[in-house]
mmCIF file of C-alpha atoms in Angstrom:
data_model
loop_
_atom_site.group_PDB
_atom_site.id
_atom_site.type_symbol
_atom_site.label_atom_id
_atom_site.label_comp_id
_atom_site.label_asym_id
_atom_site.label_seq_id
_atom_site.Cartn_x
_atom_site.Cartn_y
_atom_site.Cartn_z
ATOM 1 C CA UNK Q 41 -8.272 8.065 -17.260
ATOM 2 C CA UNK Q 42 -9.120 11.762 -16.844
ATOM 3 C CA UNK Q 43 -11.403 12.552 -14.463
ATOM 4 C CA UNK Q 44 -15.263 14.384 -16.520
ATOM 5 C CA UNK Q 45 -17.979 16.324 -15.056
ATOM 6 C CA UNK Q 46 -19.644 13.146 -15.545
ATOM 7 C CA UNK Q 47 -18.151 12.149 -12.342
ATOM 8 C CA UNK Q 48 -18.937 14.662 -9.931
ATOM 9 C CA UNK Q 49 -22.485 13.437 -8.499
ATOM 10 C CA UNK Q 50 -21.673 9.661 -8.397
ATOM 11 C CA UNK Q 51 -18.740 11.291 -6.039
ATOM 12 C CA UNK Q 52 -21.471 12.655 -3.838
ATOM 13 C CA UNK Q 53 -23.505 10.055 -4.435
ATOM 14 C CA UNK Q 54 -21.114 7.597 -2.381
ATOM 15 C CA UNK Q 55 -20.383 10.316 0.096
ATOM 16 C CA UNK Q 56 -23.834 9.872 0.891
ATOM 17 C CA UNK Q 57 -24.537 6.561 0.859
ATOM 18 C CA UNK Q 58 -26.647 6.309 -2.100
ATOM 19 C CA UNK Q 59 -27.064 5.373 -5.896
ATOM 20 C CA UNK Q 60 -27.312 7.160 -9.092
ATOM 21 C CA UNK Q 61 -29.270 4.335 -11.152
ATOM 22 C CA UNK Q 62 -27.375 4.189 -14.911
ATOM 23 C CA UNK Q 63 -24.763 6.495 -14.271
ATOM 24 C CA UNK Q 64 -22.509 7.537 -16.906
ATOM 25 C CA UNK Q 65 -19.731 8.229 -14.762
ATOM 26 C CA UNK Q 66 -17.651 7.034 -12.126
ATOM 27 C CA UNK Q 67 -16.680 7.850 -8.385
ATOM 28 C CA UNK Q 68 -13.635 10.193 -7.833
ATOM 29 C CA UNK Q 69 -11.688 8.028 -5.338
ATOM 30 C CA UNK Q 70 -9.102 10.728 -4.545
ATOM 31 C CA UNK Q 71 -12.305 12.561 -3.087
ATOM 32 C CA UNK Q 72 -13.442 9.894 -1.106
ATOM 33 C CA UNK Q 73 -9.843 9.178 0.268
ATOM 34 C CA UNK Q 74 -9.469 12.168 1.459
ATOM 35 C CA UNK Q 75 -12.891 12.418 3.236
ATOM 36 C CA UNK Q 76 -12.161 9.585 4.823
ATOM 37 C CA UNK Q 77 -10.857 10.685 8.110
ATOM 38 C CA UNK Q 78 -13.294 13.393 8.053
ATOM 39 C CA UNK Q 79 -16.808 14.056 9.755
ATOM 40 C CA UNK Q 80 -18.884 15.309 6.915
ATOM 41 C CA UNK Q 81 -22.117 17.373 8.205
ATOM 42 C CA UNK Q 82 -22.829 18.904 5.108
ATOM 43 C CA UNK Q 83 -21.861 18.922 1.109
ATOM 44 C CA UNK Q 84 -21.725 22.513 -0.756
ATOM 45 C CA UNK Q 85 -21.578 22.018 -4.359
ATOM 46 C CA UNK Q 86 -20.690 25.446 -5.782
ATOM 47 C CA UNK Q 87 -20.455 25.909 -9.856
ATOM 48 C CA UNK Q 88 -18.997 28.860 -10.856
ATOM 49 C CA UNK Q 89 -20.130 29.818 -14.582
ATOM 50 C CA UNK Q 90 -17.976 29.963 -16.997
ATOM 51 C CA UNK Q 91 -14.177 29.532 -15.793
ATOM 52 C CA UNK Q 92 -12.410 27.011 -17.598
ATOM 53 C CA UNK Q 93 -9.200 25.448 -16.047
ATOM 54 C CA UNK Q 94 -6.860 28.187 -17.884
ATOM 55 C CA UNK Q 95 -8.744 31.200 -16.868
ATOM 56 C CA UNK Q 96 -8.766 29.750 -13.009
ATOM 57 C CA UNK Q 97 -5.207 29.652 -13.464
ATOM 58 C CA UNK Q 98 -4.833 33.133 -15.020
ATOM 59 C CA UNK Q 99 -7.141 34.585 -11.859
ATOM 60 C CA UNK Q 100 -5.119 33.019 -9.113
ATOM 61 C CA UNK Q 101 -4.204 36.444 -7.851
ATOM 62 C CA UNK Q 102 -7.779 37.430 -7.657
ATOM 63 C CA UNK Q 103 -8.680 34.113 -6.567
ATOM 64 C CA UNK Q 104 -7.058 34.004 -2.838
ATOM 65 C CA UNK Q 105 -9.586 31.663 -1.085
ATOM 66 C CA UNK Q 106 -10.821 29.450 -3.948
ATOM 67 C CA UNK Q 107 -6.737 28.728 -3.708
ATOM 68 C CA UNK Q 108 -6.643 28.183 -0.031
ATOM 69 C CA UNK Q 109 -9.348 25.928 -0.588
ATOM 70 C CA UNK Q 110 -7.351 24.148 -3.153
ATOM 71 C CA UNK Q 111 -4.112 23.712 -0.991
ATOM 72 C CA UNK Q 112 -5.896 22.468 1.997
ATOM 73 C CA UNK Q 113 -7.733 20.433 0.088
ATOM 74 C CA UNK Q 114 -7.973 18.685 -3.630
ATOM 75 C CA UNK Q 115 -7.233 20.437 -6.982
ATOM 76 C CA UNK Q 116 -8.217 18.759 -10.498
ATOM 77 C CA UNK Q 117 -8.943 19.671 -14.144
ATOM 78 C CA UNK Q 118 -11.446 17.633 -15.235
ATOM 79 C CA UNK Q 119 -12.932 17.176 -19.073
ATOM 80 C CA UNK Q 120 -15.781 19.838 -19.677
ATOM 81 C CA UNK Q 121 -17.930 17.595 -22.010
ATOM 82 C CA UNK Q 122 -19.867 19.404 -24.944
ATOM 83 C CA UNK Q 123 -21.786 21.236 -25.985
ATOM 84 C CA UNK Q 124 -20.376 23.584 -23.180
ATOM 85 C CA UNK Q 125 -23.369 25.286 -22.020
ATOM 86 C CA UNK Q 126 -24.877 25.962 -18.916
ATOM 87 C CA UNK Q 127 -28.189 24.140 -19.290
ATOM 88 C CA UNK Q 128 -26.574 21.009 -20.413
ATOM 89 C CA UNK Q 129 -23.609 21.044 -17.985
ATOM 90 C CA UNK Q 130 -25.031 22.016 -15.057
ATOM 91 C CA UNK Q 131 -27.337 18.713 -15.643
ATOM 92 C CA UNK Q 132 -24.522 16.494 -16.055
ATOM 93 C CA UNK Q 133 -22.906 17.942 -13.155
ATOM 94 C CA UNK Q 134 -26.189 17.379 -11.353
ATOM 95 C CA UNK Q 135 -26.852 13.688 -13.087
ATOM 96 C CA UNK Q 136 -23.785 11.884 -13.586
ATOM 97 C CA UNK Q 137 -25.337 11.708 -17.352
ATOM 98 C CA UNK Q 138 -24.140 12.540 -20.640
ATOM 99 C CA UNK Q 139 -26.529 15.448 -22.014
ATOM 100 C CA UNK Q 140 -27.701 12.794 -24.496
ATOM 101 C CA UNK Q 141 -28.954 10.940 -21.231
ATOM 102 C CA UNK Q 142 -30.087 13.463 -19.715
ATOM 103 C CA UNK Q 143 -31.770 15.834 -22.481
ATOM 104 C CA UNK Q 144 -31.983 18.850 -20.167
ATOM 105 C CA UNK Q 145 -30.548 21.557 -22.887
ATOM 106 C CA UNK Q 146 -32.792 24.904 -21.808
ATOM 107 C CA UNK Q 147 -34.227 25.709 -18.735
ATOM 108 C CA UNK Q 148 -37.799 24.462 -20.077
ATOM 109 C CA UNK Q 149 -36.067 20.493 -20.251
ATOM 110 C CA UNK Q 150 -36.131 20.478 -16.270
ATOM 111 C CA UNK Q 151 -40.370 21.035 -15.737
ATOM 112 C CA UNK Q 152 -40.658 17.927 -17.919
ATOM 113 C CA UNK Q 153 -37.684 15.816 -17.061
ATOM 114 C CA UNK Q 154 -38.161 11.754 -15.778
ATOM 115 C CA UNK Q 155 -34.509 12.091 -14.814
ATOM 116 C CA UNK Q 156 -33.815 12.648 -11.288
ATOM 117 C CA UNK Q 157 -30.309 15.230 -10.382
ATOM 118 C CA UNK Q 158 -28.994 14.116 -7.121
ATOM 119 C CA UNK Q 159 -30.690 16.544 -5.269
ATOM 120 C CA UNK Q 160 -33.703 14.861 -5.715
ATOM 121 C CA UNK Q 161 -32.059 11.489 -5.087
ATOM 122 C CA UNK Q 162 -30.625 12.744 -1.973
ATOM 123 C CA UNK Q 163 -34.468 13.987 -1.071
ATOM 124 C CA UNK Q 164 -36.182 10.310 -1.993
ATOM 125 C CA UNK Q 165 -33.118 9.023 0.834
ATOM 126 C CA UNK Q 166 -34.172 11.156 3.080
ATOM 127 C CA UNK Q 167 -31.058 13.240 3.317
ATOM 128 C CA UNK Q 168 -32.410 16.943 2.894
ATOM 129 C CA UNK Q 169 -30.885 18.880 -0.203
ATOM 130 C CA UNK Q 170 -31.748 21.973 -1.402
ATOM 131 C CA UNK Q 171 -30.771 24.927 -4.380
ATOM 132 C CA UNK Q 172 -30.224 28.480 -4.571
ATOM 133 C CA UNK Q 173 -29.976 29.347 -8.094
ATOM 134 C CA UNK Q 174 -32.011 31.632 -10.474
ATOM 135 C CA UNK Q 175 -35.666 32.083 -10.121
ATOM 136 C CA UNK Q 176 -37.021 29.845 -13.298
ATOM 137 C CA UNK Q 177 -34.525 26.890 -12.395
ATOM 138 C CA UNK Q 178 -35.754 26.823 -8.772
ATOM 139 C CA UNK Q 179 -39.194 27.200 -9.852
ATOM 140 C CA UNK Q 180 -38.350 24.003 -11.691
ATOM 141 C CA UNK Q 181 -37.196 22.253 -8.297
ATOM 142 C CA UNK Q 182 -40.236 23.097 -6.180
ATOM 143 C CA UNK Q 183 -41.735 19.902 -4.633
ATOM 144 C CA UNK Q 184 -38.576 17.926 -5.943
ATOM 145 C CA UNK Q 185 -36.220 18.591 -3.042
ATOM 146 C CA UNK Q 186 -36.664 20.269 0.318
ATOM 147 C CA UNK Q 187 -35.738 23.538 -0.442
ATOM 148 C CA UNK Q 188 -35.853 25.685 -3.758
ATOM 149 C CA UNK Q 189 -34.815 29.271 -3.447
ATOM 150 C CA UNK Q 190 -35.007 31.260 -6.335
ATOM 151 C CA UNK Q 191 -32.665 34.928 -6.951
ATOM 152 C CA UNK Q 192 -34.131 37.501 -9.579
ATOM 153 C CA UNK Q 193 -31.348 39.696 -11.132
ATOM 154 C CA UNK Q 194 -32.668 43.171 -10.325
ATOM 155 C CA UNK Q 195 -29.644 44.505 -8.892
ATOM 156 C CA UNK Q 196 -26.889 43.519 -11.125
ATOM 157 C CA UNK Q 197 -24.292 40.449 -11.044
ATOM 158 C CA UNK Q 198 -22.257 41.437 -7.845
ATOM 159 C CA UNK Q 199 -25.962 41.842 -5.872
ATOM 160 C CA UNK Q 200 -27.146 38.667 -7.100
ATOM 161 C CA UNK Q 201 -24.366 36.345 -6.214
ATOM 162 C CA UNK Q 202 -23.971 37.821 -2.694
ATOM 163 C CA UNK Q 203 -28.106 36.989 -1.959
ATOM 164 C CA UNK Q 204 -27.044 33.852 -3.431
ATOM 165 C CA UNK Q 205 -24.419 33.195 -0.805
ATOM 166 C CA UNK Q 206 -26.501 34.362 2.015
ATOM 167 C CA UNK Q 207 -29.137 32.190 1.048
ATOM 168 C CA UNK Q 208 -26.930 29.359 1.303
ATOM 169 C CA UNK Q 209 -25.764 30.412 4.418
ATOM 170 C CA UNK Q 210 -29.306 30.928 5.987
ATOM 171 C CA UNK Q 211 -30.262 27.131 4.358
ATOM 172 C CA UNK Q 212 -27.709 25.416 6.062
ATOM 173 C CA UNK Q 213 -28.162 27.646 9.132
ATOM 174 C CA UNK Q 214 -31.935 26.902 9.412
ATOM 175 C CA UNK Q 215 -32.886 24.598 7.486
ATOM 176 C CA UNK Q 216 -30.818 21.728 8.419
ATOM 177 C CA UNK Q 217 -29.703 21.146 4.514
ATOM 178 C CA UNK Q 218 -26.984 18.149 4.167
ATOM 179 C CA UNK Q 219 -26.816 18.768 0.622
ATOM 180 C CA UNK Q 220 -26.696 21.953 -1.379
ATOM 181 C CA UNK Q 221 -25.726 23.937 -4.816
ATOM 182 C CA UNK Q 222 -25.579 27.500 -5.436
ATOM 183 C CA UNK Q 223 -24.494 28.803 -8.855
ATOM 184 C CA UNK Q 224 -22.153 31.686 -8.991
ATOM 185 C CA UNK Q 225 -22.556 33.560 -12.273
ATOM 186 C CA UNK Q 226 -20.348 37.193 -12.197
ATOM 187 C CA UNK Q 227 -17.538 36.286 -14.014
ATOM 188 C CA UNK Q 228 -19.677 34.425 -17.115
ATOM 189 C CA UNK Q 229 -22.146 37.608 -16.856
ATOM 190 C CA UNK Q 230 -18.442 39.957 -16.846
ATOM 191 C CA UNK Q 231 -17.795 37.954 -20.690
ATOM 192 C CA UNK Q 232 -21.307 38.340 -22.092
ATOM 193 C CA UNK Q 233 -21.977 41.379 -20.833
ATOM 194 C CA UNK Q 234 -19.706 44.421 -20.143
ATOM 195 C CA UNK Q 235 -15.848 42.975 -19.983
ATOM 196 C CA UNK Q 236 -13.752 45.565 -21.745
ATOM 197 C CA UNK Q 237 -10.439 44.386 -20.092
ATOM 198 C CA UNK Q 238 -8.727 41.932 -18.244
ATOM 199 C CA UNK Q 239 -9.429 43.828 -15.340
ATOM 200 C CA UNK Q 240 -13.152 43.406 -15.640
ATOM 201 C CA UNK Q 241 -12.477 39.894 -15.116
ATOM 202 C CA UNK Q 242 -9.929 40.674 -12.575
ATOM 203 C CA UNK Q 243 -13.204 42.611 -10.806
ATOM 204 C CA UNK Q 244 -15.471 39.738 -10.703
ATOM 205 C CA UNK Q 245 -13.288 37.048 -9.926
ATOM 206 C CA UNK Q 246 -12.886 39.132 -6.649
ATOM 207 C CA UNK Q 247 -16.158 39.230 -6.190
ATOM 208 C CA UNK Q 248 -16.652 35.497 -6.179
ATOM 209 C CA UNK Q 249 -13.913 35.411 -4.042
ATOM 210 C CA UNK Q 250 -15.749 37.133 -1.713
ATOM 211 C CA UNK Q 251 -18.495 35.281 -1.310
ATOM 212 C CA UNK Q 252 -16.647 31.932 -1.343
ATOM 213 C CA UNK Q 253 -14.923 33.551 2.004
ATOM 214 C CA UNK Q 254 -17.706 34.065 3.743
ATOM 215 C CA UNK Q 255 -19.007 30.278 2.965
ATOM 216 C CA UNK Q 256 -16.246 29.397 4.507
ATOM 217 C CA UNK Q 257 -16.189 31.769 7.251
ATOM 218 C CA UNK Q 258 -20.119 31.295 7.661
ATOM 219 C CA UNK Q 259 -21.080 27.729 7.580
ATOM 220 C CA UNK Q 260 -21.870 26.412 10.942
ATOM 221 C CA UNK Q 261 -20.917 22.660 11.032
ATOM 222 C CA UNK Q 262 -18.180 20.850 8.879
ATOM 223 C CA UNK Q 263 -18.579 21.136 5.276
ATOM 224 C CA UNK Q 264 -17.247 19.450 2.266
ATOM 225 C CA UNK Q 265 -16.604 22.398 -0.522
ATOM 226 C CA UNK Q 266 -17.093 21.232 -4.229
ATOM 227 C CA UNK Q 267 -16.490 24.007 -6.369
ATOM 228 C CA UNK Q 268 -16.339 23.717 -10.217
ATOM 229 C CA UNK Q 269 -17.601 25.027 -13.477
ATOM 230 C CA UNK Q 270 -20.029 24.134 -16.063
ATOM 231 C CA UNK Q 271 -17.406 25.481 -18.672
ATOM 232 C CA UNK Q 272 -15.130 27.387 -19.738
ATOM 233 C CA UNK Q 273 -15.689 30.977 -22.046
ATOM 234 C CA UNK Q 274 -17.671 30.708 -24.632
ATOM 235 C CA UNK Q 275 -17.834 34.497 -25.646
ATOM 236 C CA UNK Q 276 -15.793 34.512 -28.753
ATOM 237 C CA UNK Q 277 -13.964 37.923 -27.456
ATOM 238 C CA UNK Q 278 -12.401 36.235 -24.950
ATOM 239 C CA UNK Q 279 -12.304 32.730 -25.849
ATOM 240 C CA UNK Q 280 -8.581 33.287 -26.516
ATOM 241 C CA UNK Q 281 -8.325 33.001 -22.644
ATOM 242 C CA UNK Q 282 -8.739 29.420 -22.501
ATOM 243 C CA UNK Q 283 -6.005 28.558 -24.477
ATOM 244 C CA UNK Q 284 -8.072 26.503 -26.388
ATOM 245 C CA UNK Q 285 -8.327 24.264 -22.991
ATOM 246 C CA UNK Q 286 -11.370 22.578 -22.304
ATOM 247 C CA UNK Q 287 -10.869 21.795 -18.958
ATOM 248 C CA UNK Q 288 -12.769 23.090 -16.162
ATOM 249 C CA UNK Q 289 -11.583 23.408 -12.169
ATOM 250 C CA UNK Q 290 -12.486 20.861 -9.288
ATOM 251 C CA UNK Q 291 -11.745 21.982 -6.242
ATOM 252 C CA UNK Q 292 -12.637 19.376 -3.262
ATOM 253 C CA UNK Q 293 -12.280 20.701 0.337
ATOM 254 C CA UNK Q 294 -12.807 20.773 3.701
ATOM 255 C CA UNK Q 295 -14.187 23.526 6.266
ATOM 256 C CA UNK Q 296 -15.179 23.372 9.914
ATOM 257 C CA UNK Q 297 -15.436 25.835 12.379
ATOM 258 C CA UNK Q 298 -12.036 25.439 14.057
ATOM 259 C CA UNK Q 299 -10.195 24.881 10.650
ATOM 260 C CA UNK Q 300 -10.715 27.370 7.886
ATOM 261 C CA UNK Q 301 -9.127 27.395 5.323
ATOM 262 C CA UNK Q 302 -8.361 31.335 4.688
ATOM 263 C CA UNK Q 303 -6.884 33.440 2.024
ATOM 264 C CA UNK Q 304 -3.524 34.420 2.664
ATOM 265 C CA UNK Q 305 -2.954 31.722 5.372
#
């Protein structure tokens, strides 16, 4: 059976040692396999909005080190459940739930929400997660986990993500954060909001790229890389670039200091 997005935090979930109560999905055992042999300080669960599994594979060239992660590590295409939008899919990816489940569907849904992501989970363990996201959804995760940073938009796409990814860097730096999520946004923002060519998405892609090489080139003790998306486009411009593919990326890997892995290695 194809692996969902339903299945991503009951994967983390065991990594950790703890339970998701009700989940709807199931553990990824390639994942744990493969961690197996490896001492895991920390878990970096990045989502990447909007790339679906035929776009990832259309970017490849602009994509150097989310490939090397893939080729030292794990590579899947897992089901992108509906309705495809961030809200929603970011919770299940969070949850383990269906969005019926869950019932997070705007930002609003996570003040009010009984259900508990695995951040919070991890927190209630004792095992100290945190997020670095926008400023309303970590506004939503203050007092719920250990650390909530928020990033305002006030310099455009490309400045946002990169405070993003030093942020994550400084939390597992200083903090002492075992469990983390960032969400990179410049290639859904490139779709919505000024993409006039494939090279617009050729530009941003790069720009993720980027930052995922300095994760790797930053963190300071050996990390497990997640890094998936919460769909693919949705802009009906460039739908077309999905190939009517639902899919999204899963890319499961490992960095340490002495390892890597780097672009063009």
């Amino acid at each position: 059976m194809k692996y969902t997005q339903l299945d991503i935090a009951p994967t983390i979930s065991s990594l950790l040692g703890f339970e998701i109560p009700d989940k709807d999905g199931r553990e990824i055992e390639e994942i744990r396999v493969y961690c197996e042999d490896k001492n895991i300080d920390q878990i970096l669960l990045i989502v990447v909005d909007g790339v679906g599994a035929s776009l990832c594979k259309k970017l490849n060239g602009a994509l150097a080190q989310f490939r090397a992660l893939s080729e030292e590590g794990l590579f899947f295409e897992i089901r992108s459940l509906a309705p495809r939008i961030t809200t929603p899919n970011v919770g299940t990816i969070l949850t383990g739930y269906t969005p019926d489940h869950h019932r997070l569907y705007e930002a609003a849904d996570t003040f009010y929400t009984p259900v508990k992501s695995i951040l919070e989970i991890a927190s209630d363990s004792g095992i100290k997660s945190g997020i670095v996201i926008e400023s309303l959804g970590a506004k939503a995760m203050l007092n719920r986990v250990d650390l909530a940073i928020g990033v305002e938009n006030l310099h455009g796409i490309i400045d946002y993500d990169r405070r993003i990814t030093d942020l994550a860097l400084k939390a597992f730096r200083l903090e002492g954060i075992r469990l983390l999520m960032i969400h990179l946004r410049a290639i859904d923002n490139c779709a919505h909001h000024y993409a006039k060519a494939w090279d617009d998405f050729i530009f941003s892609a790069r720009t993720i790229d980027e930052n995922l090489e300095r994760i790797c080139q930053g963190v300071c003790r050996p990390t497990l890389i997640l890094a998936t998306s919460d769909h693919p486009i949705h802009v009906e411009k460039w739908a077309h670039l999905e190939d009517n593919n639902t899919d999204v990326p899963l890319i499961a890997s490992y960095v340490n200091l002495a390892s890597g892995p780097k672009k063009g290695e």
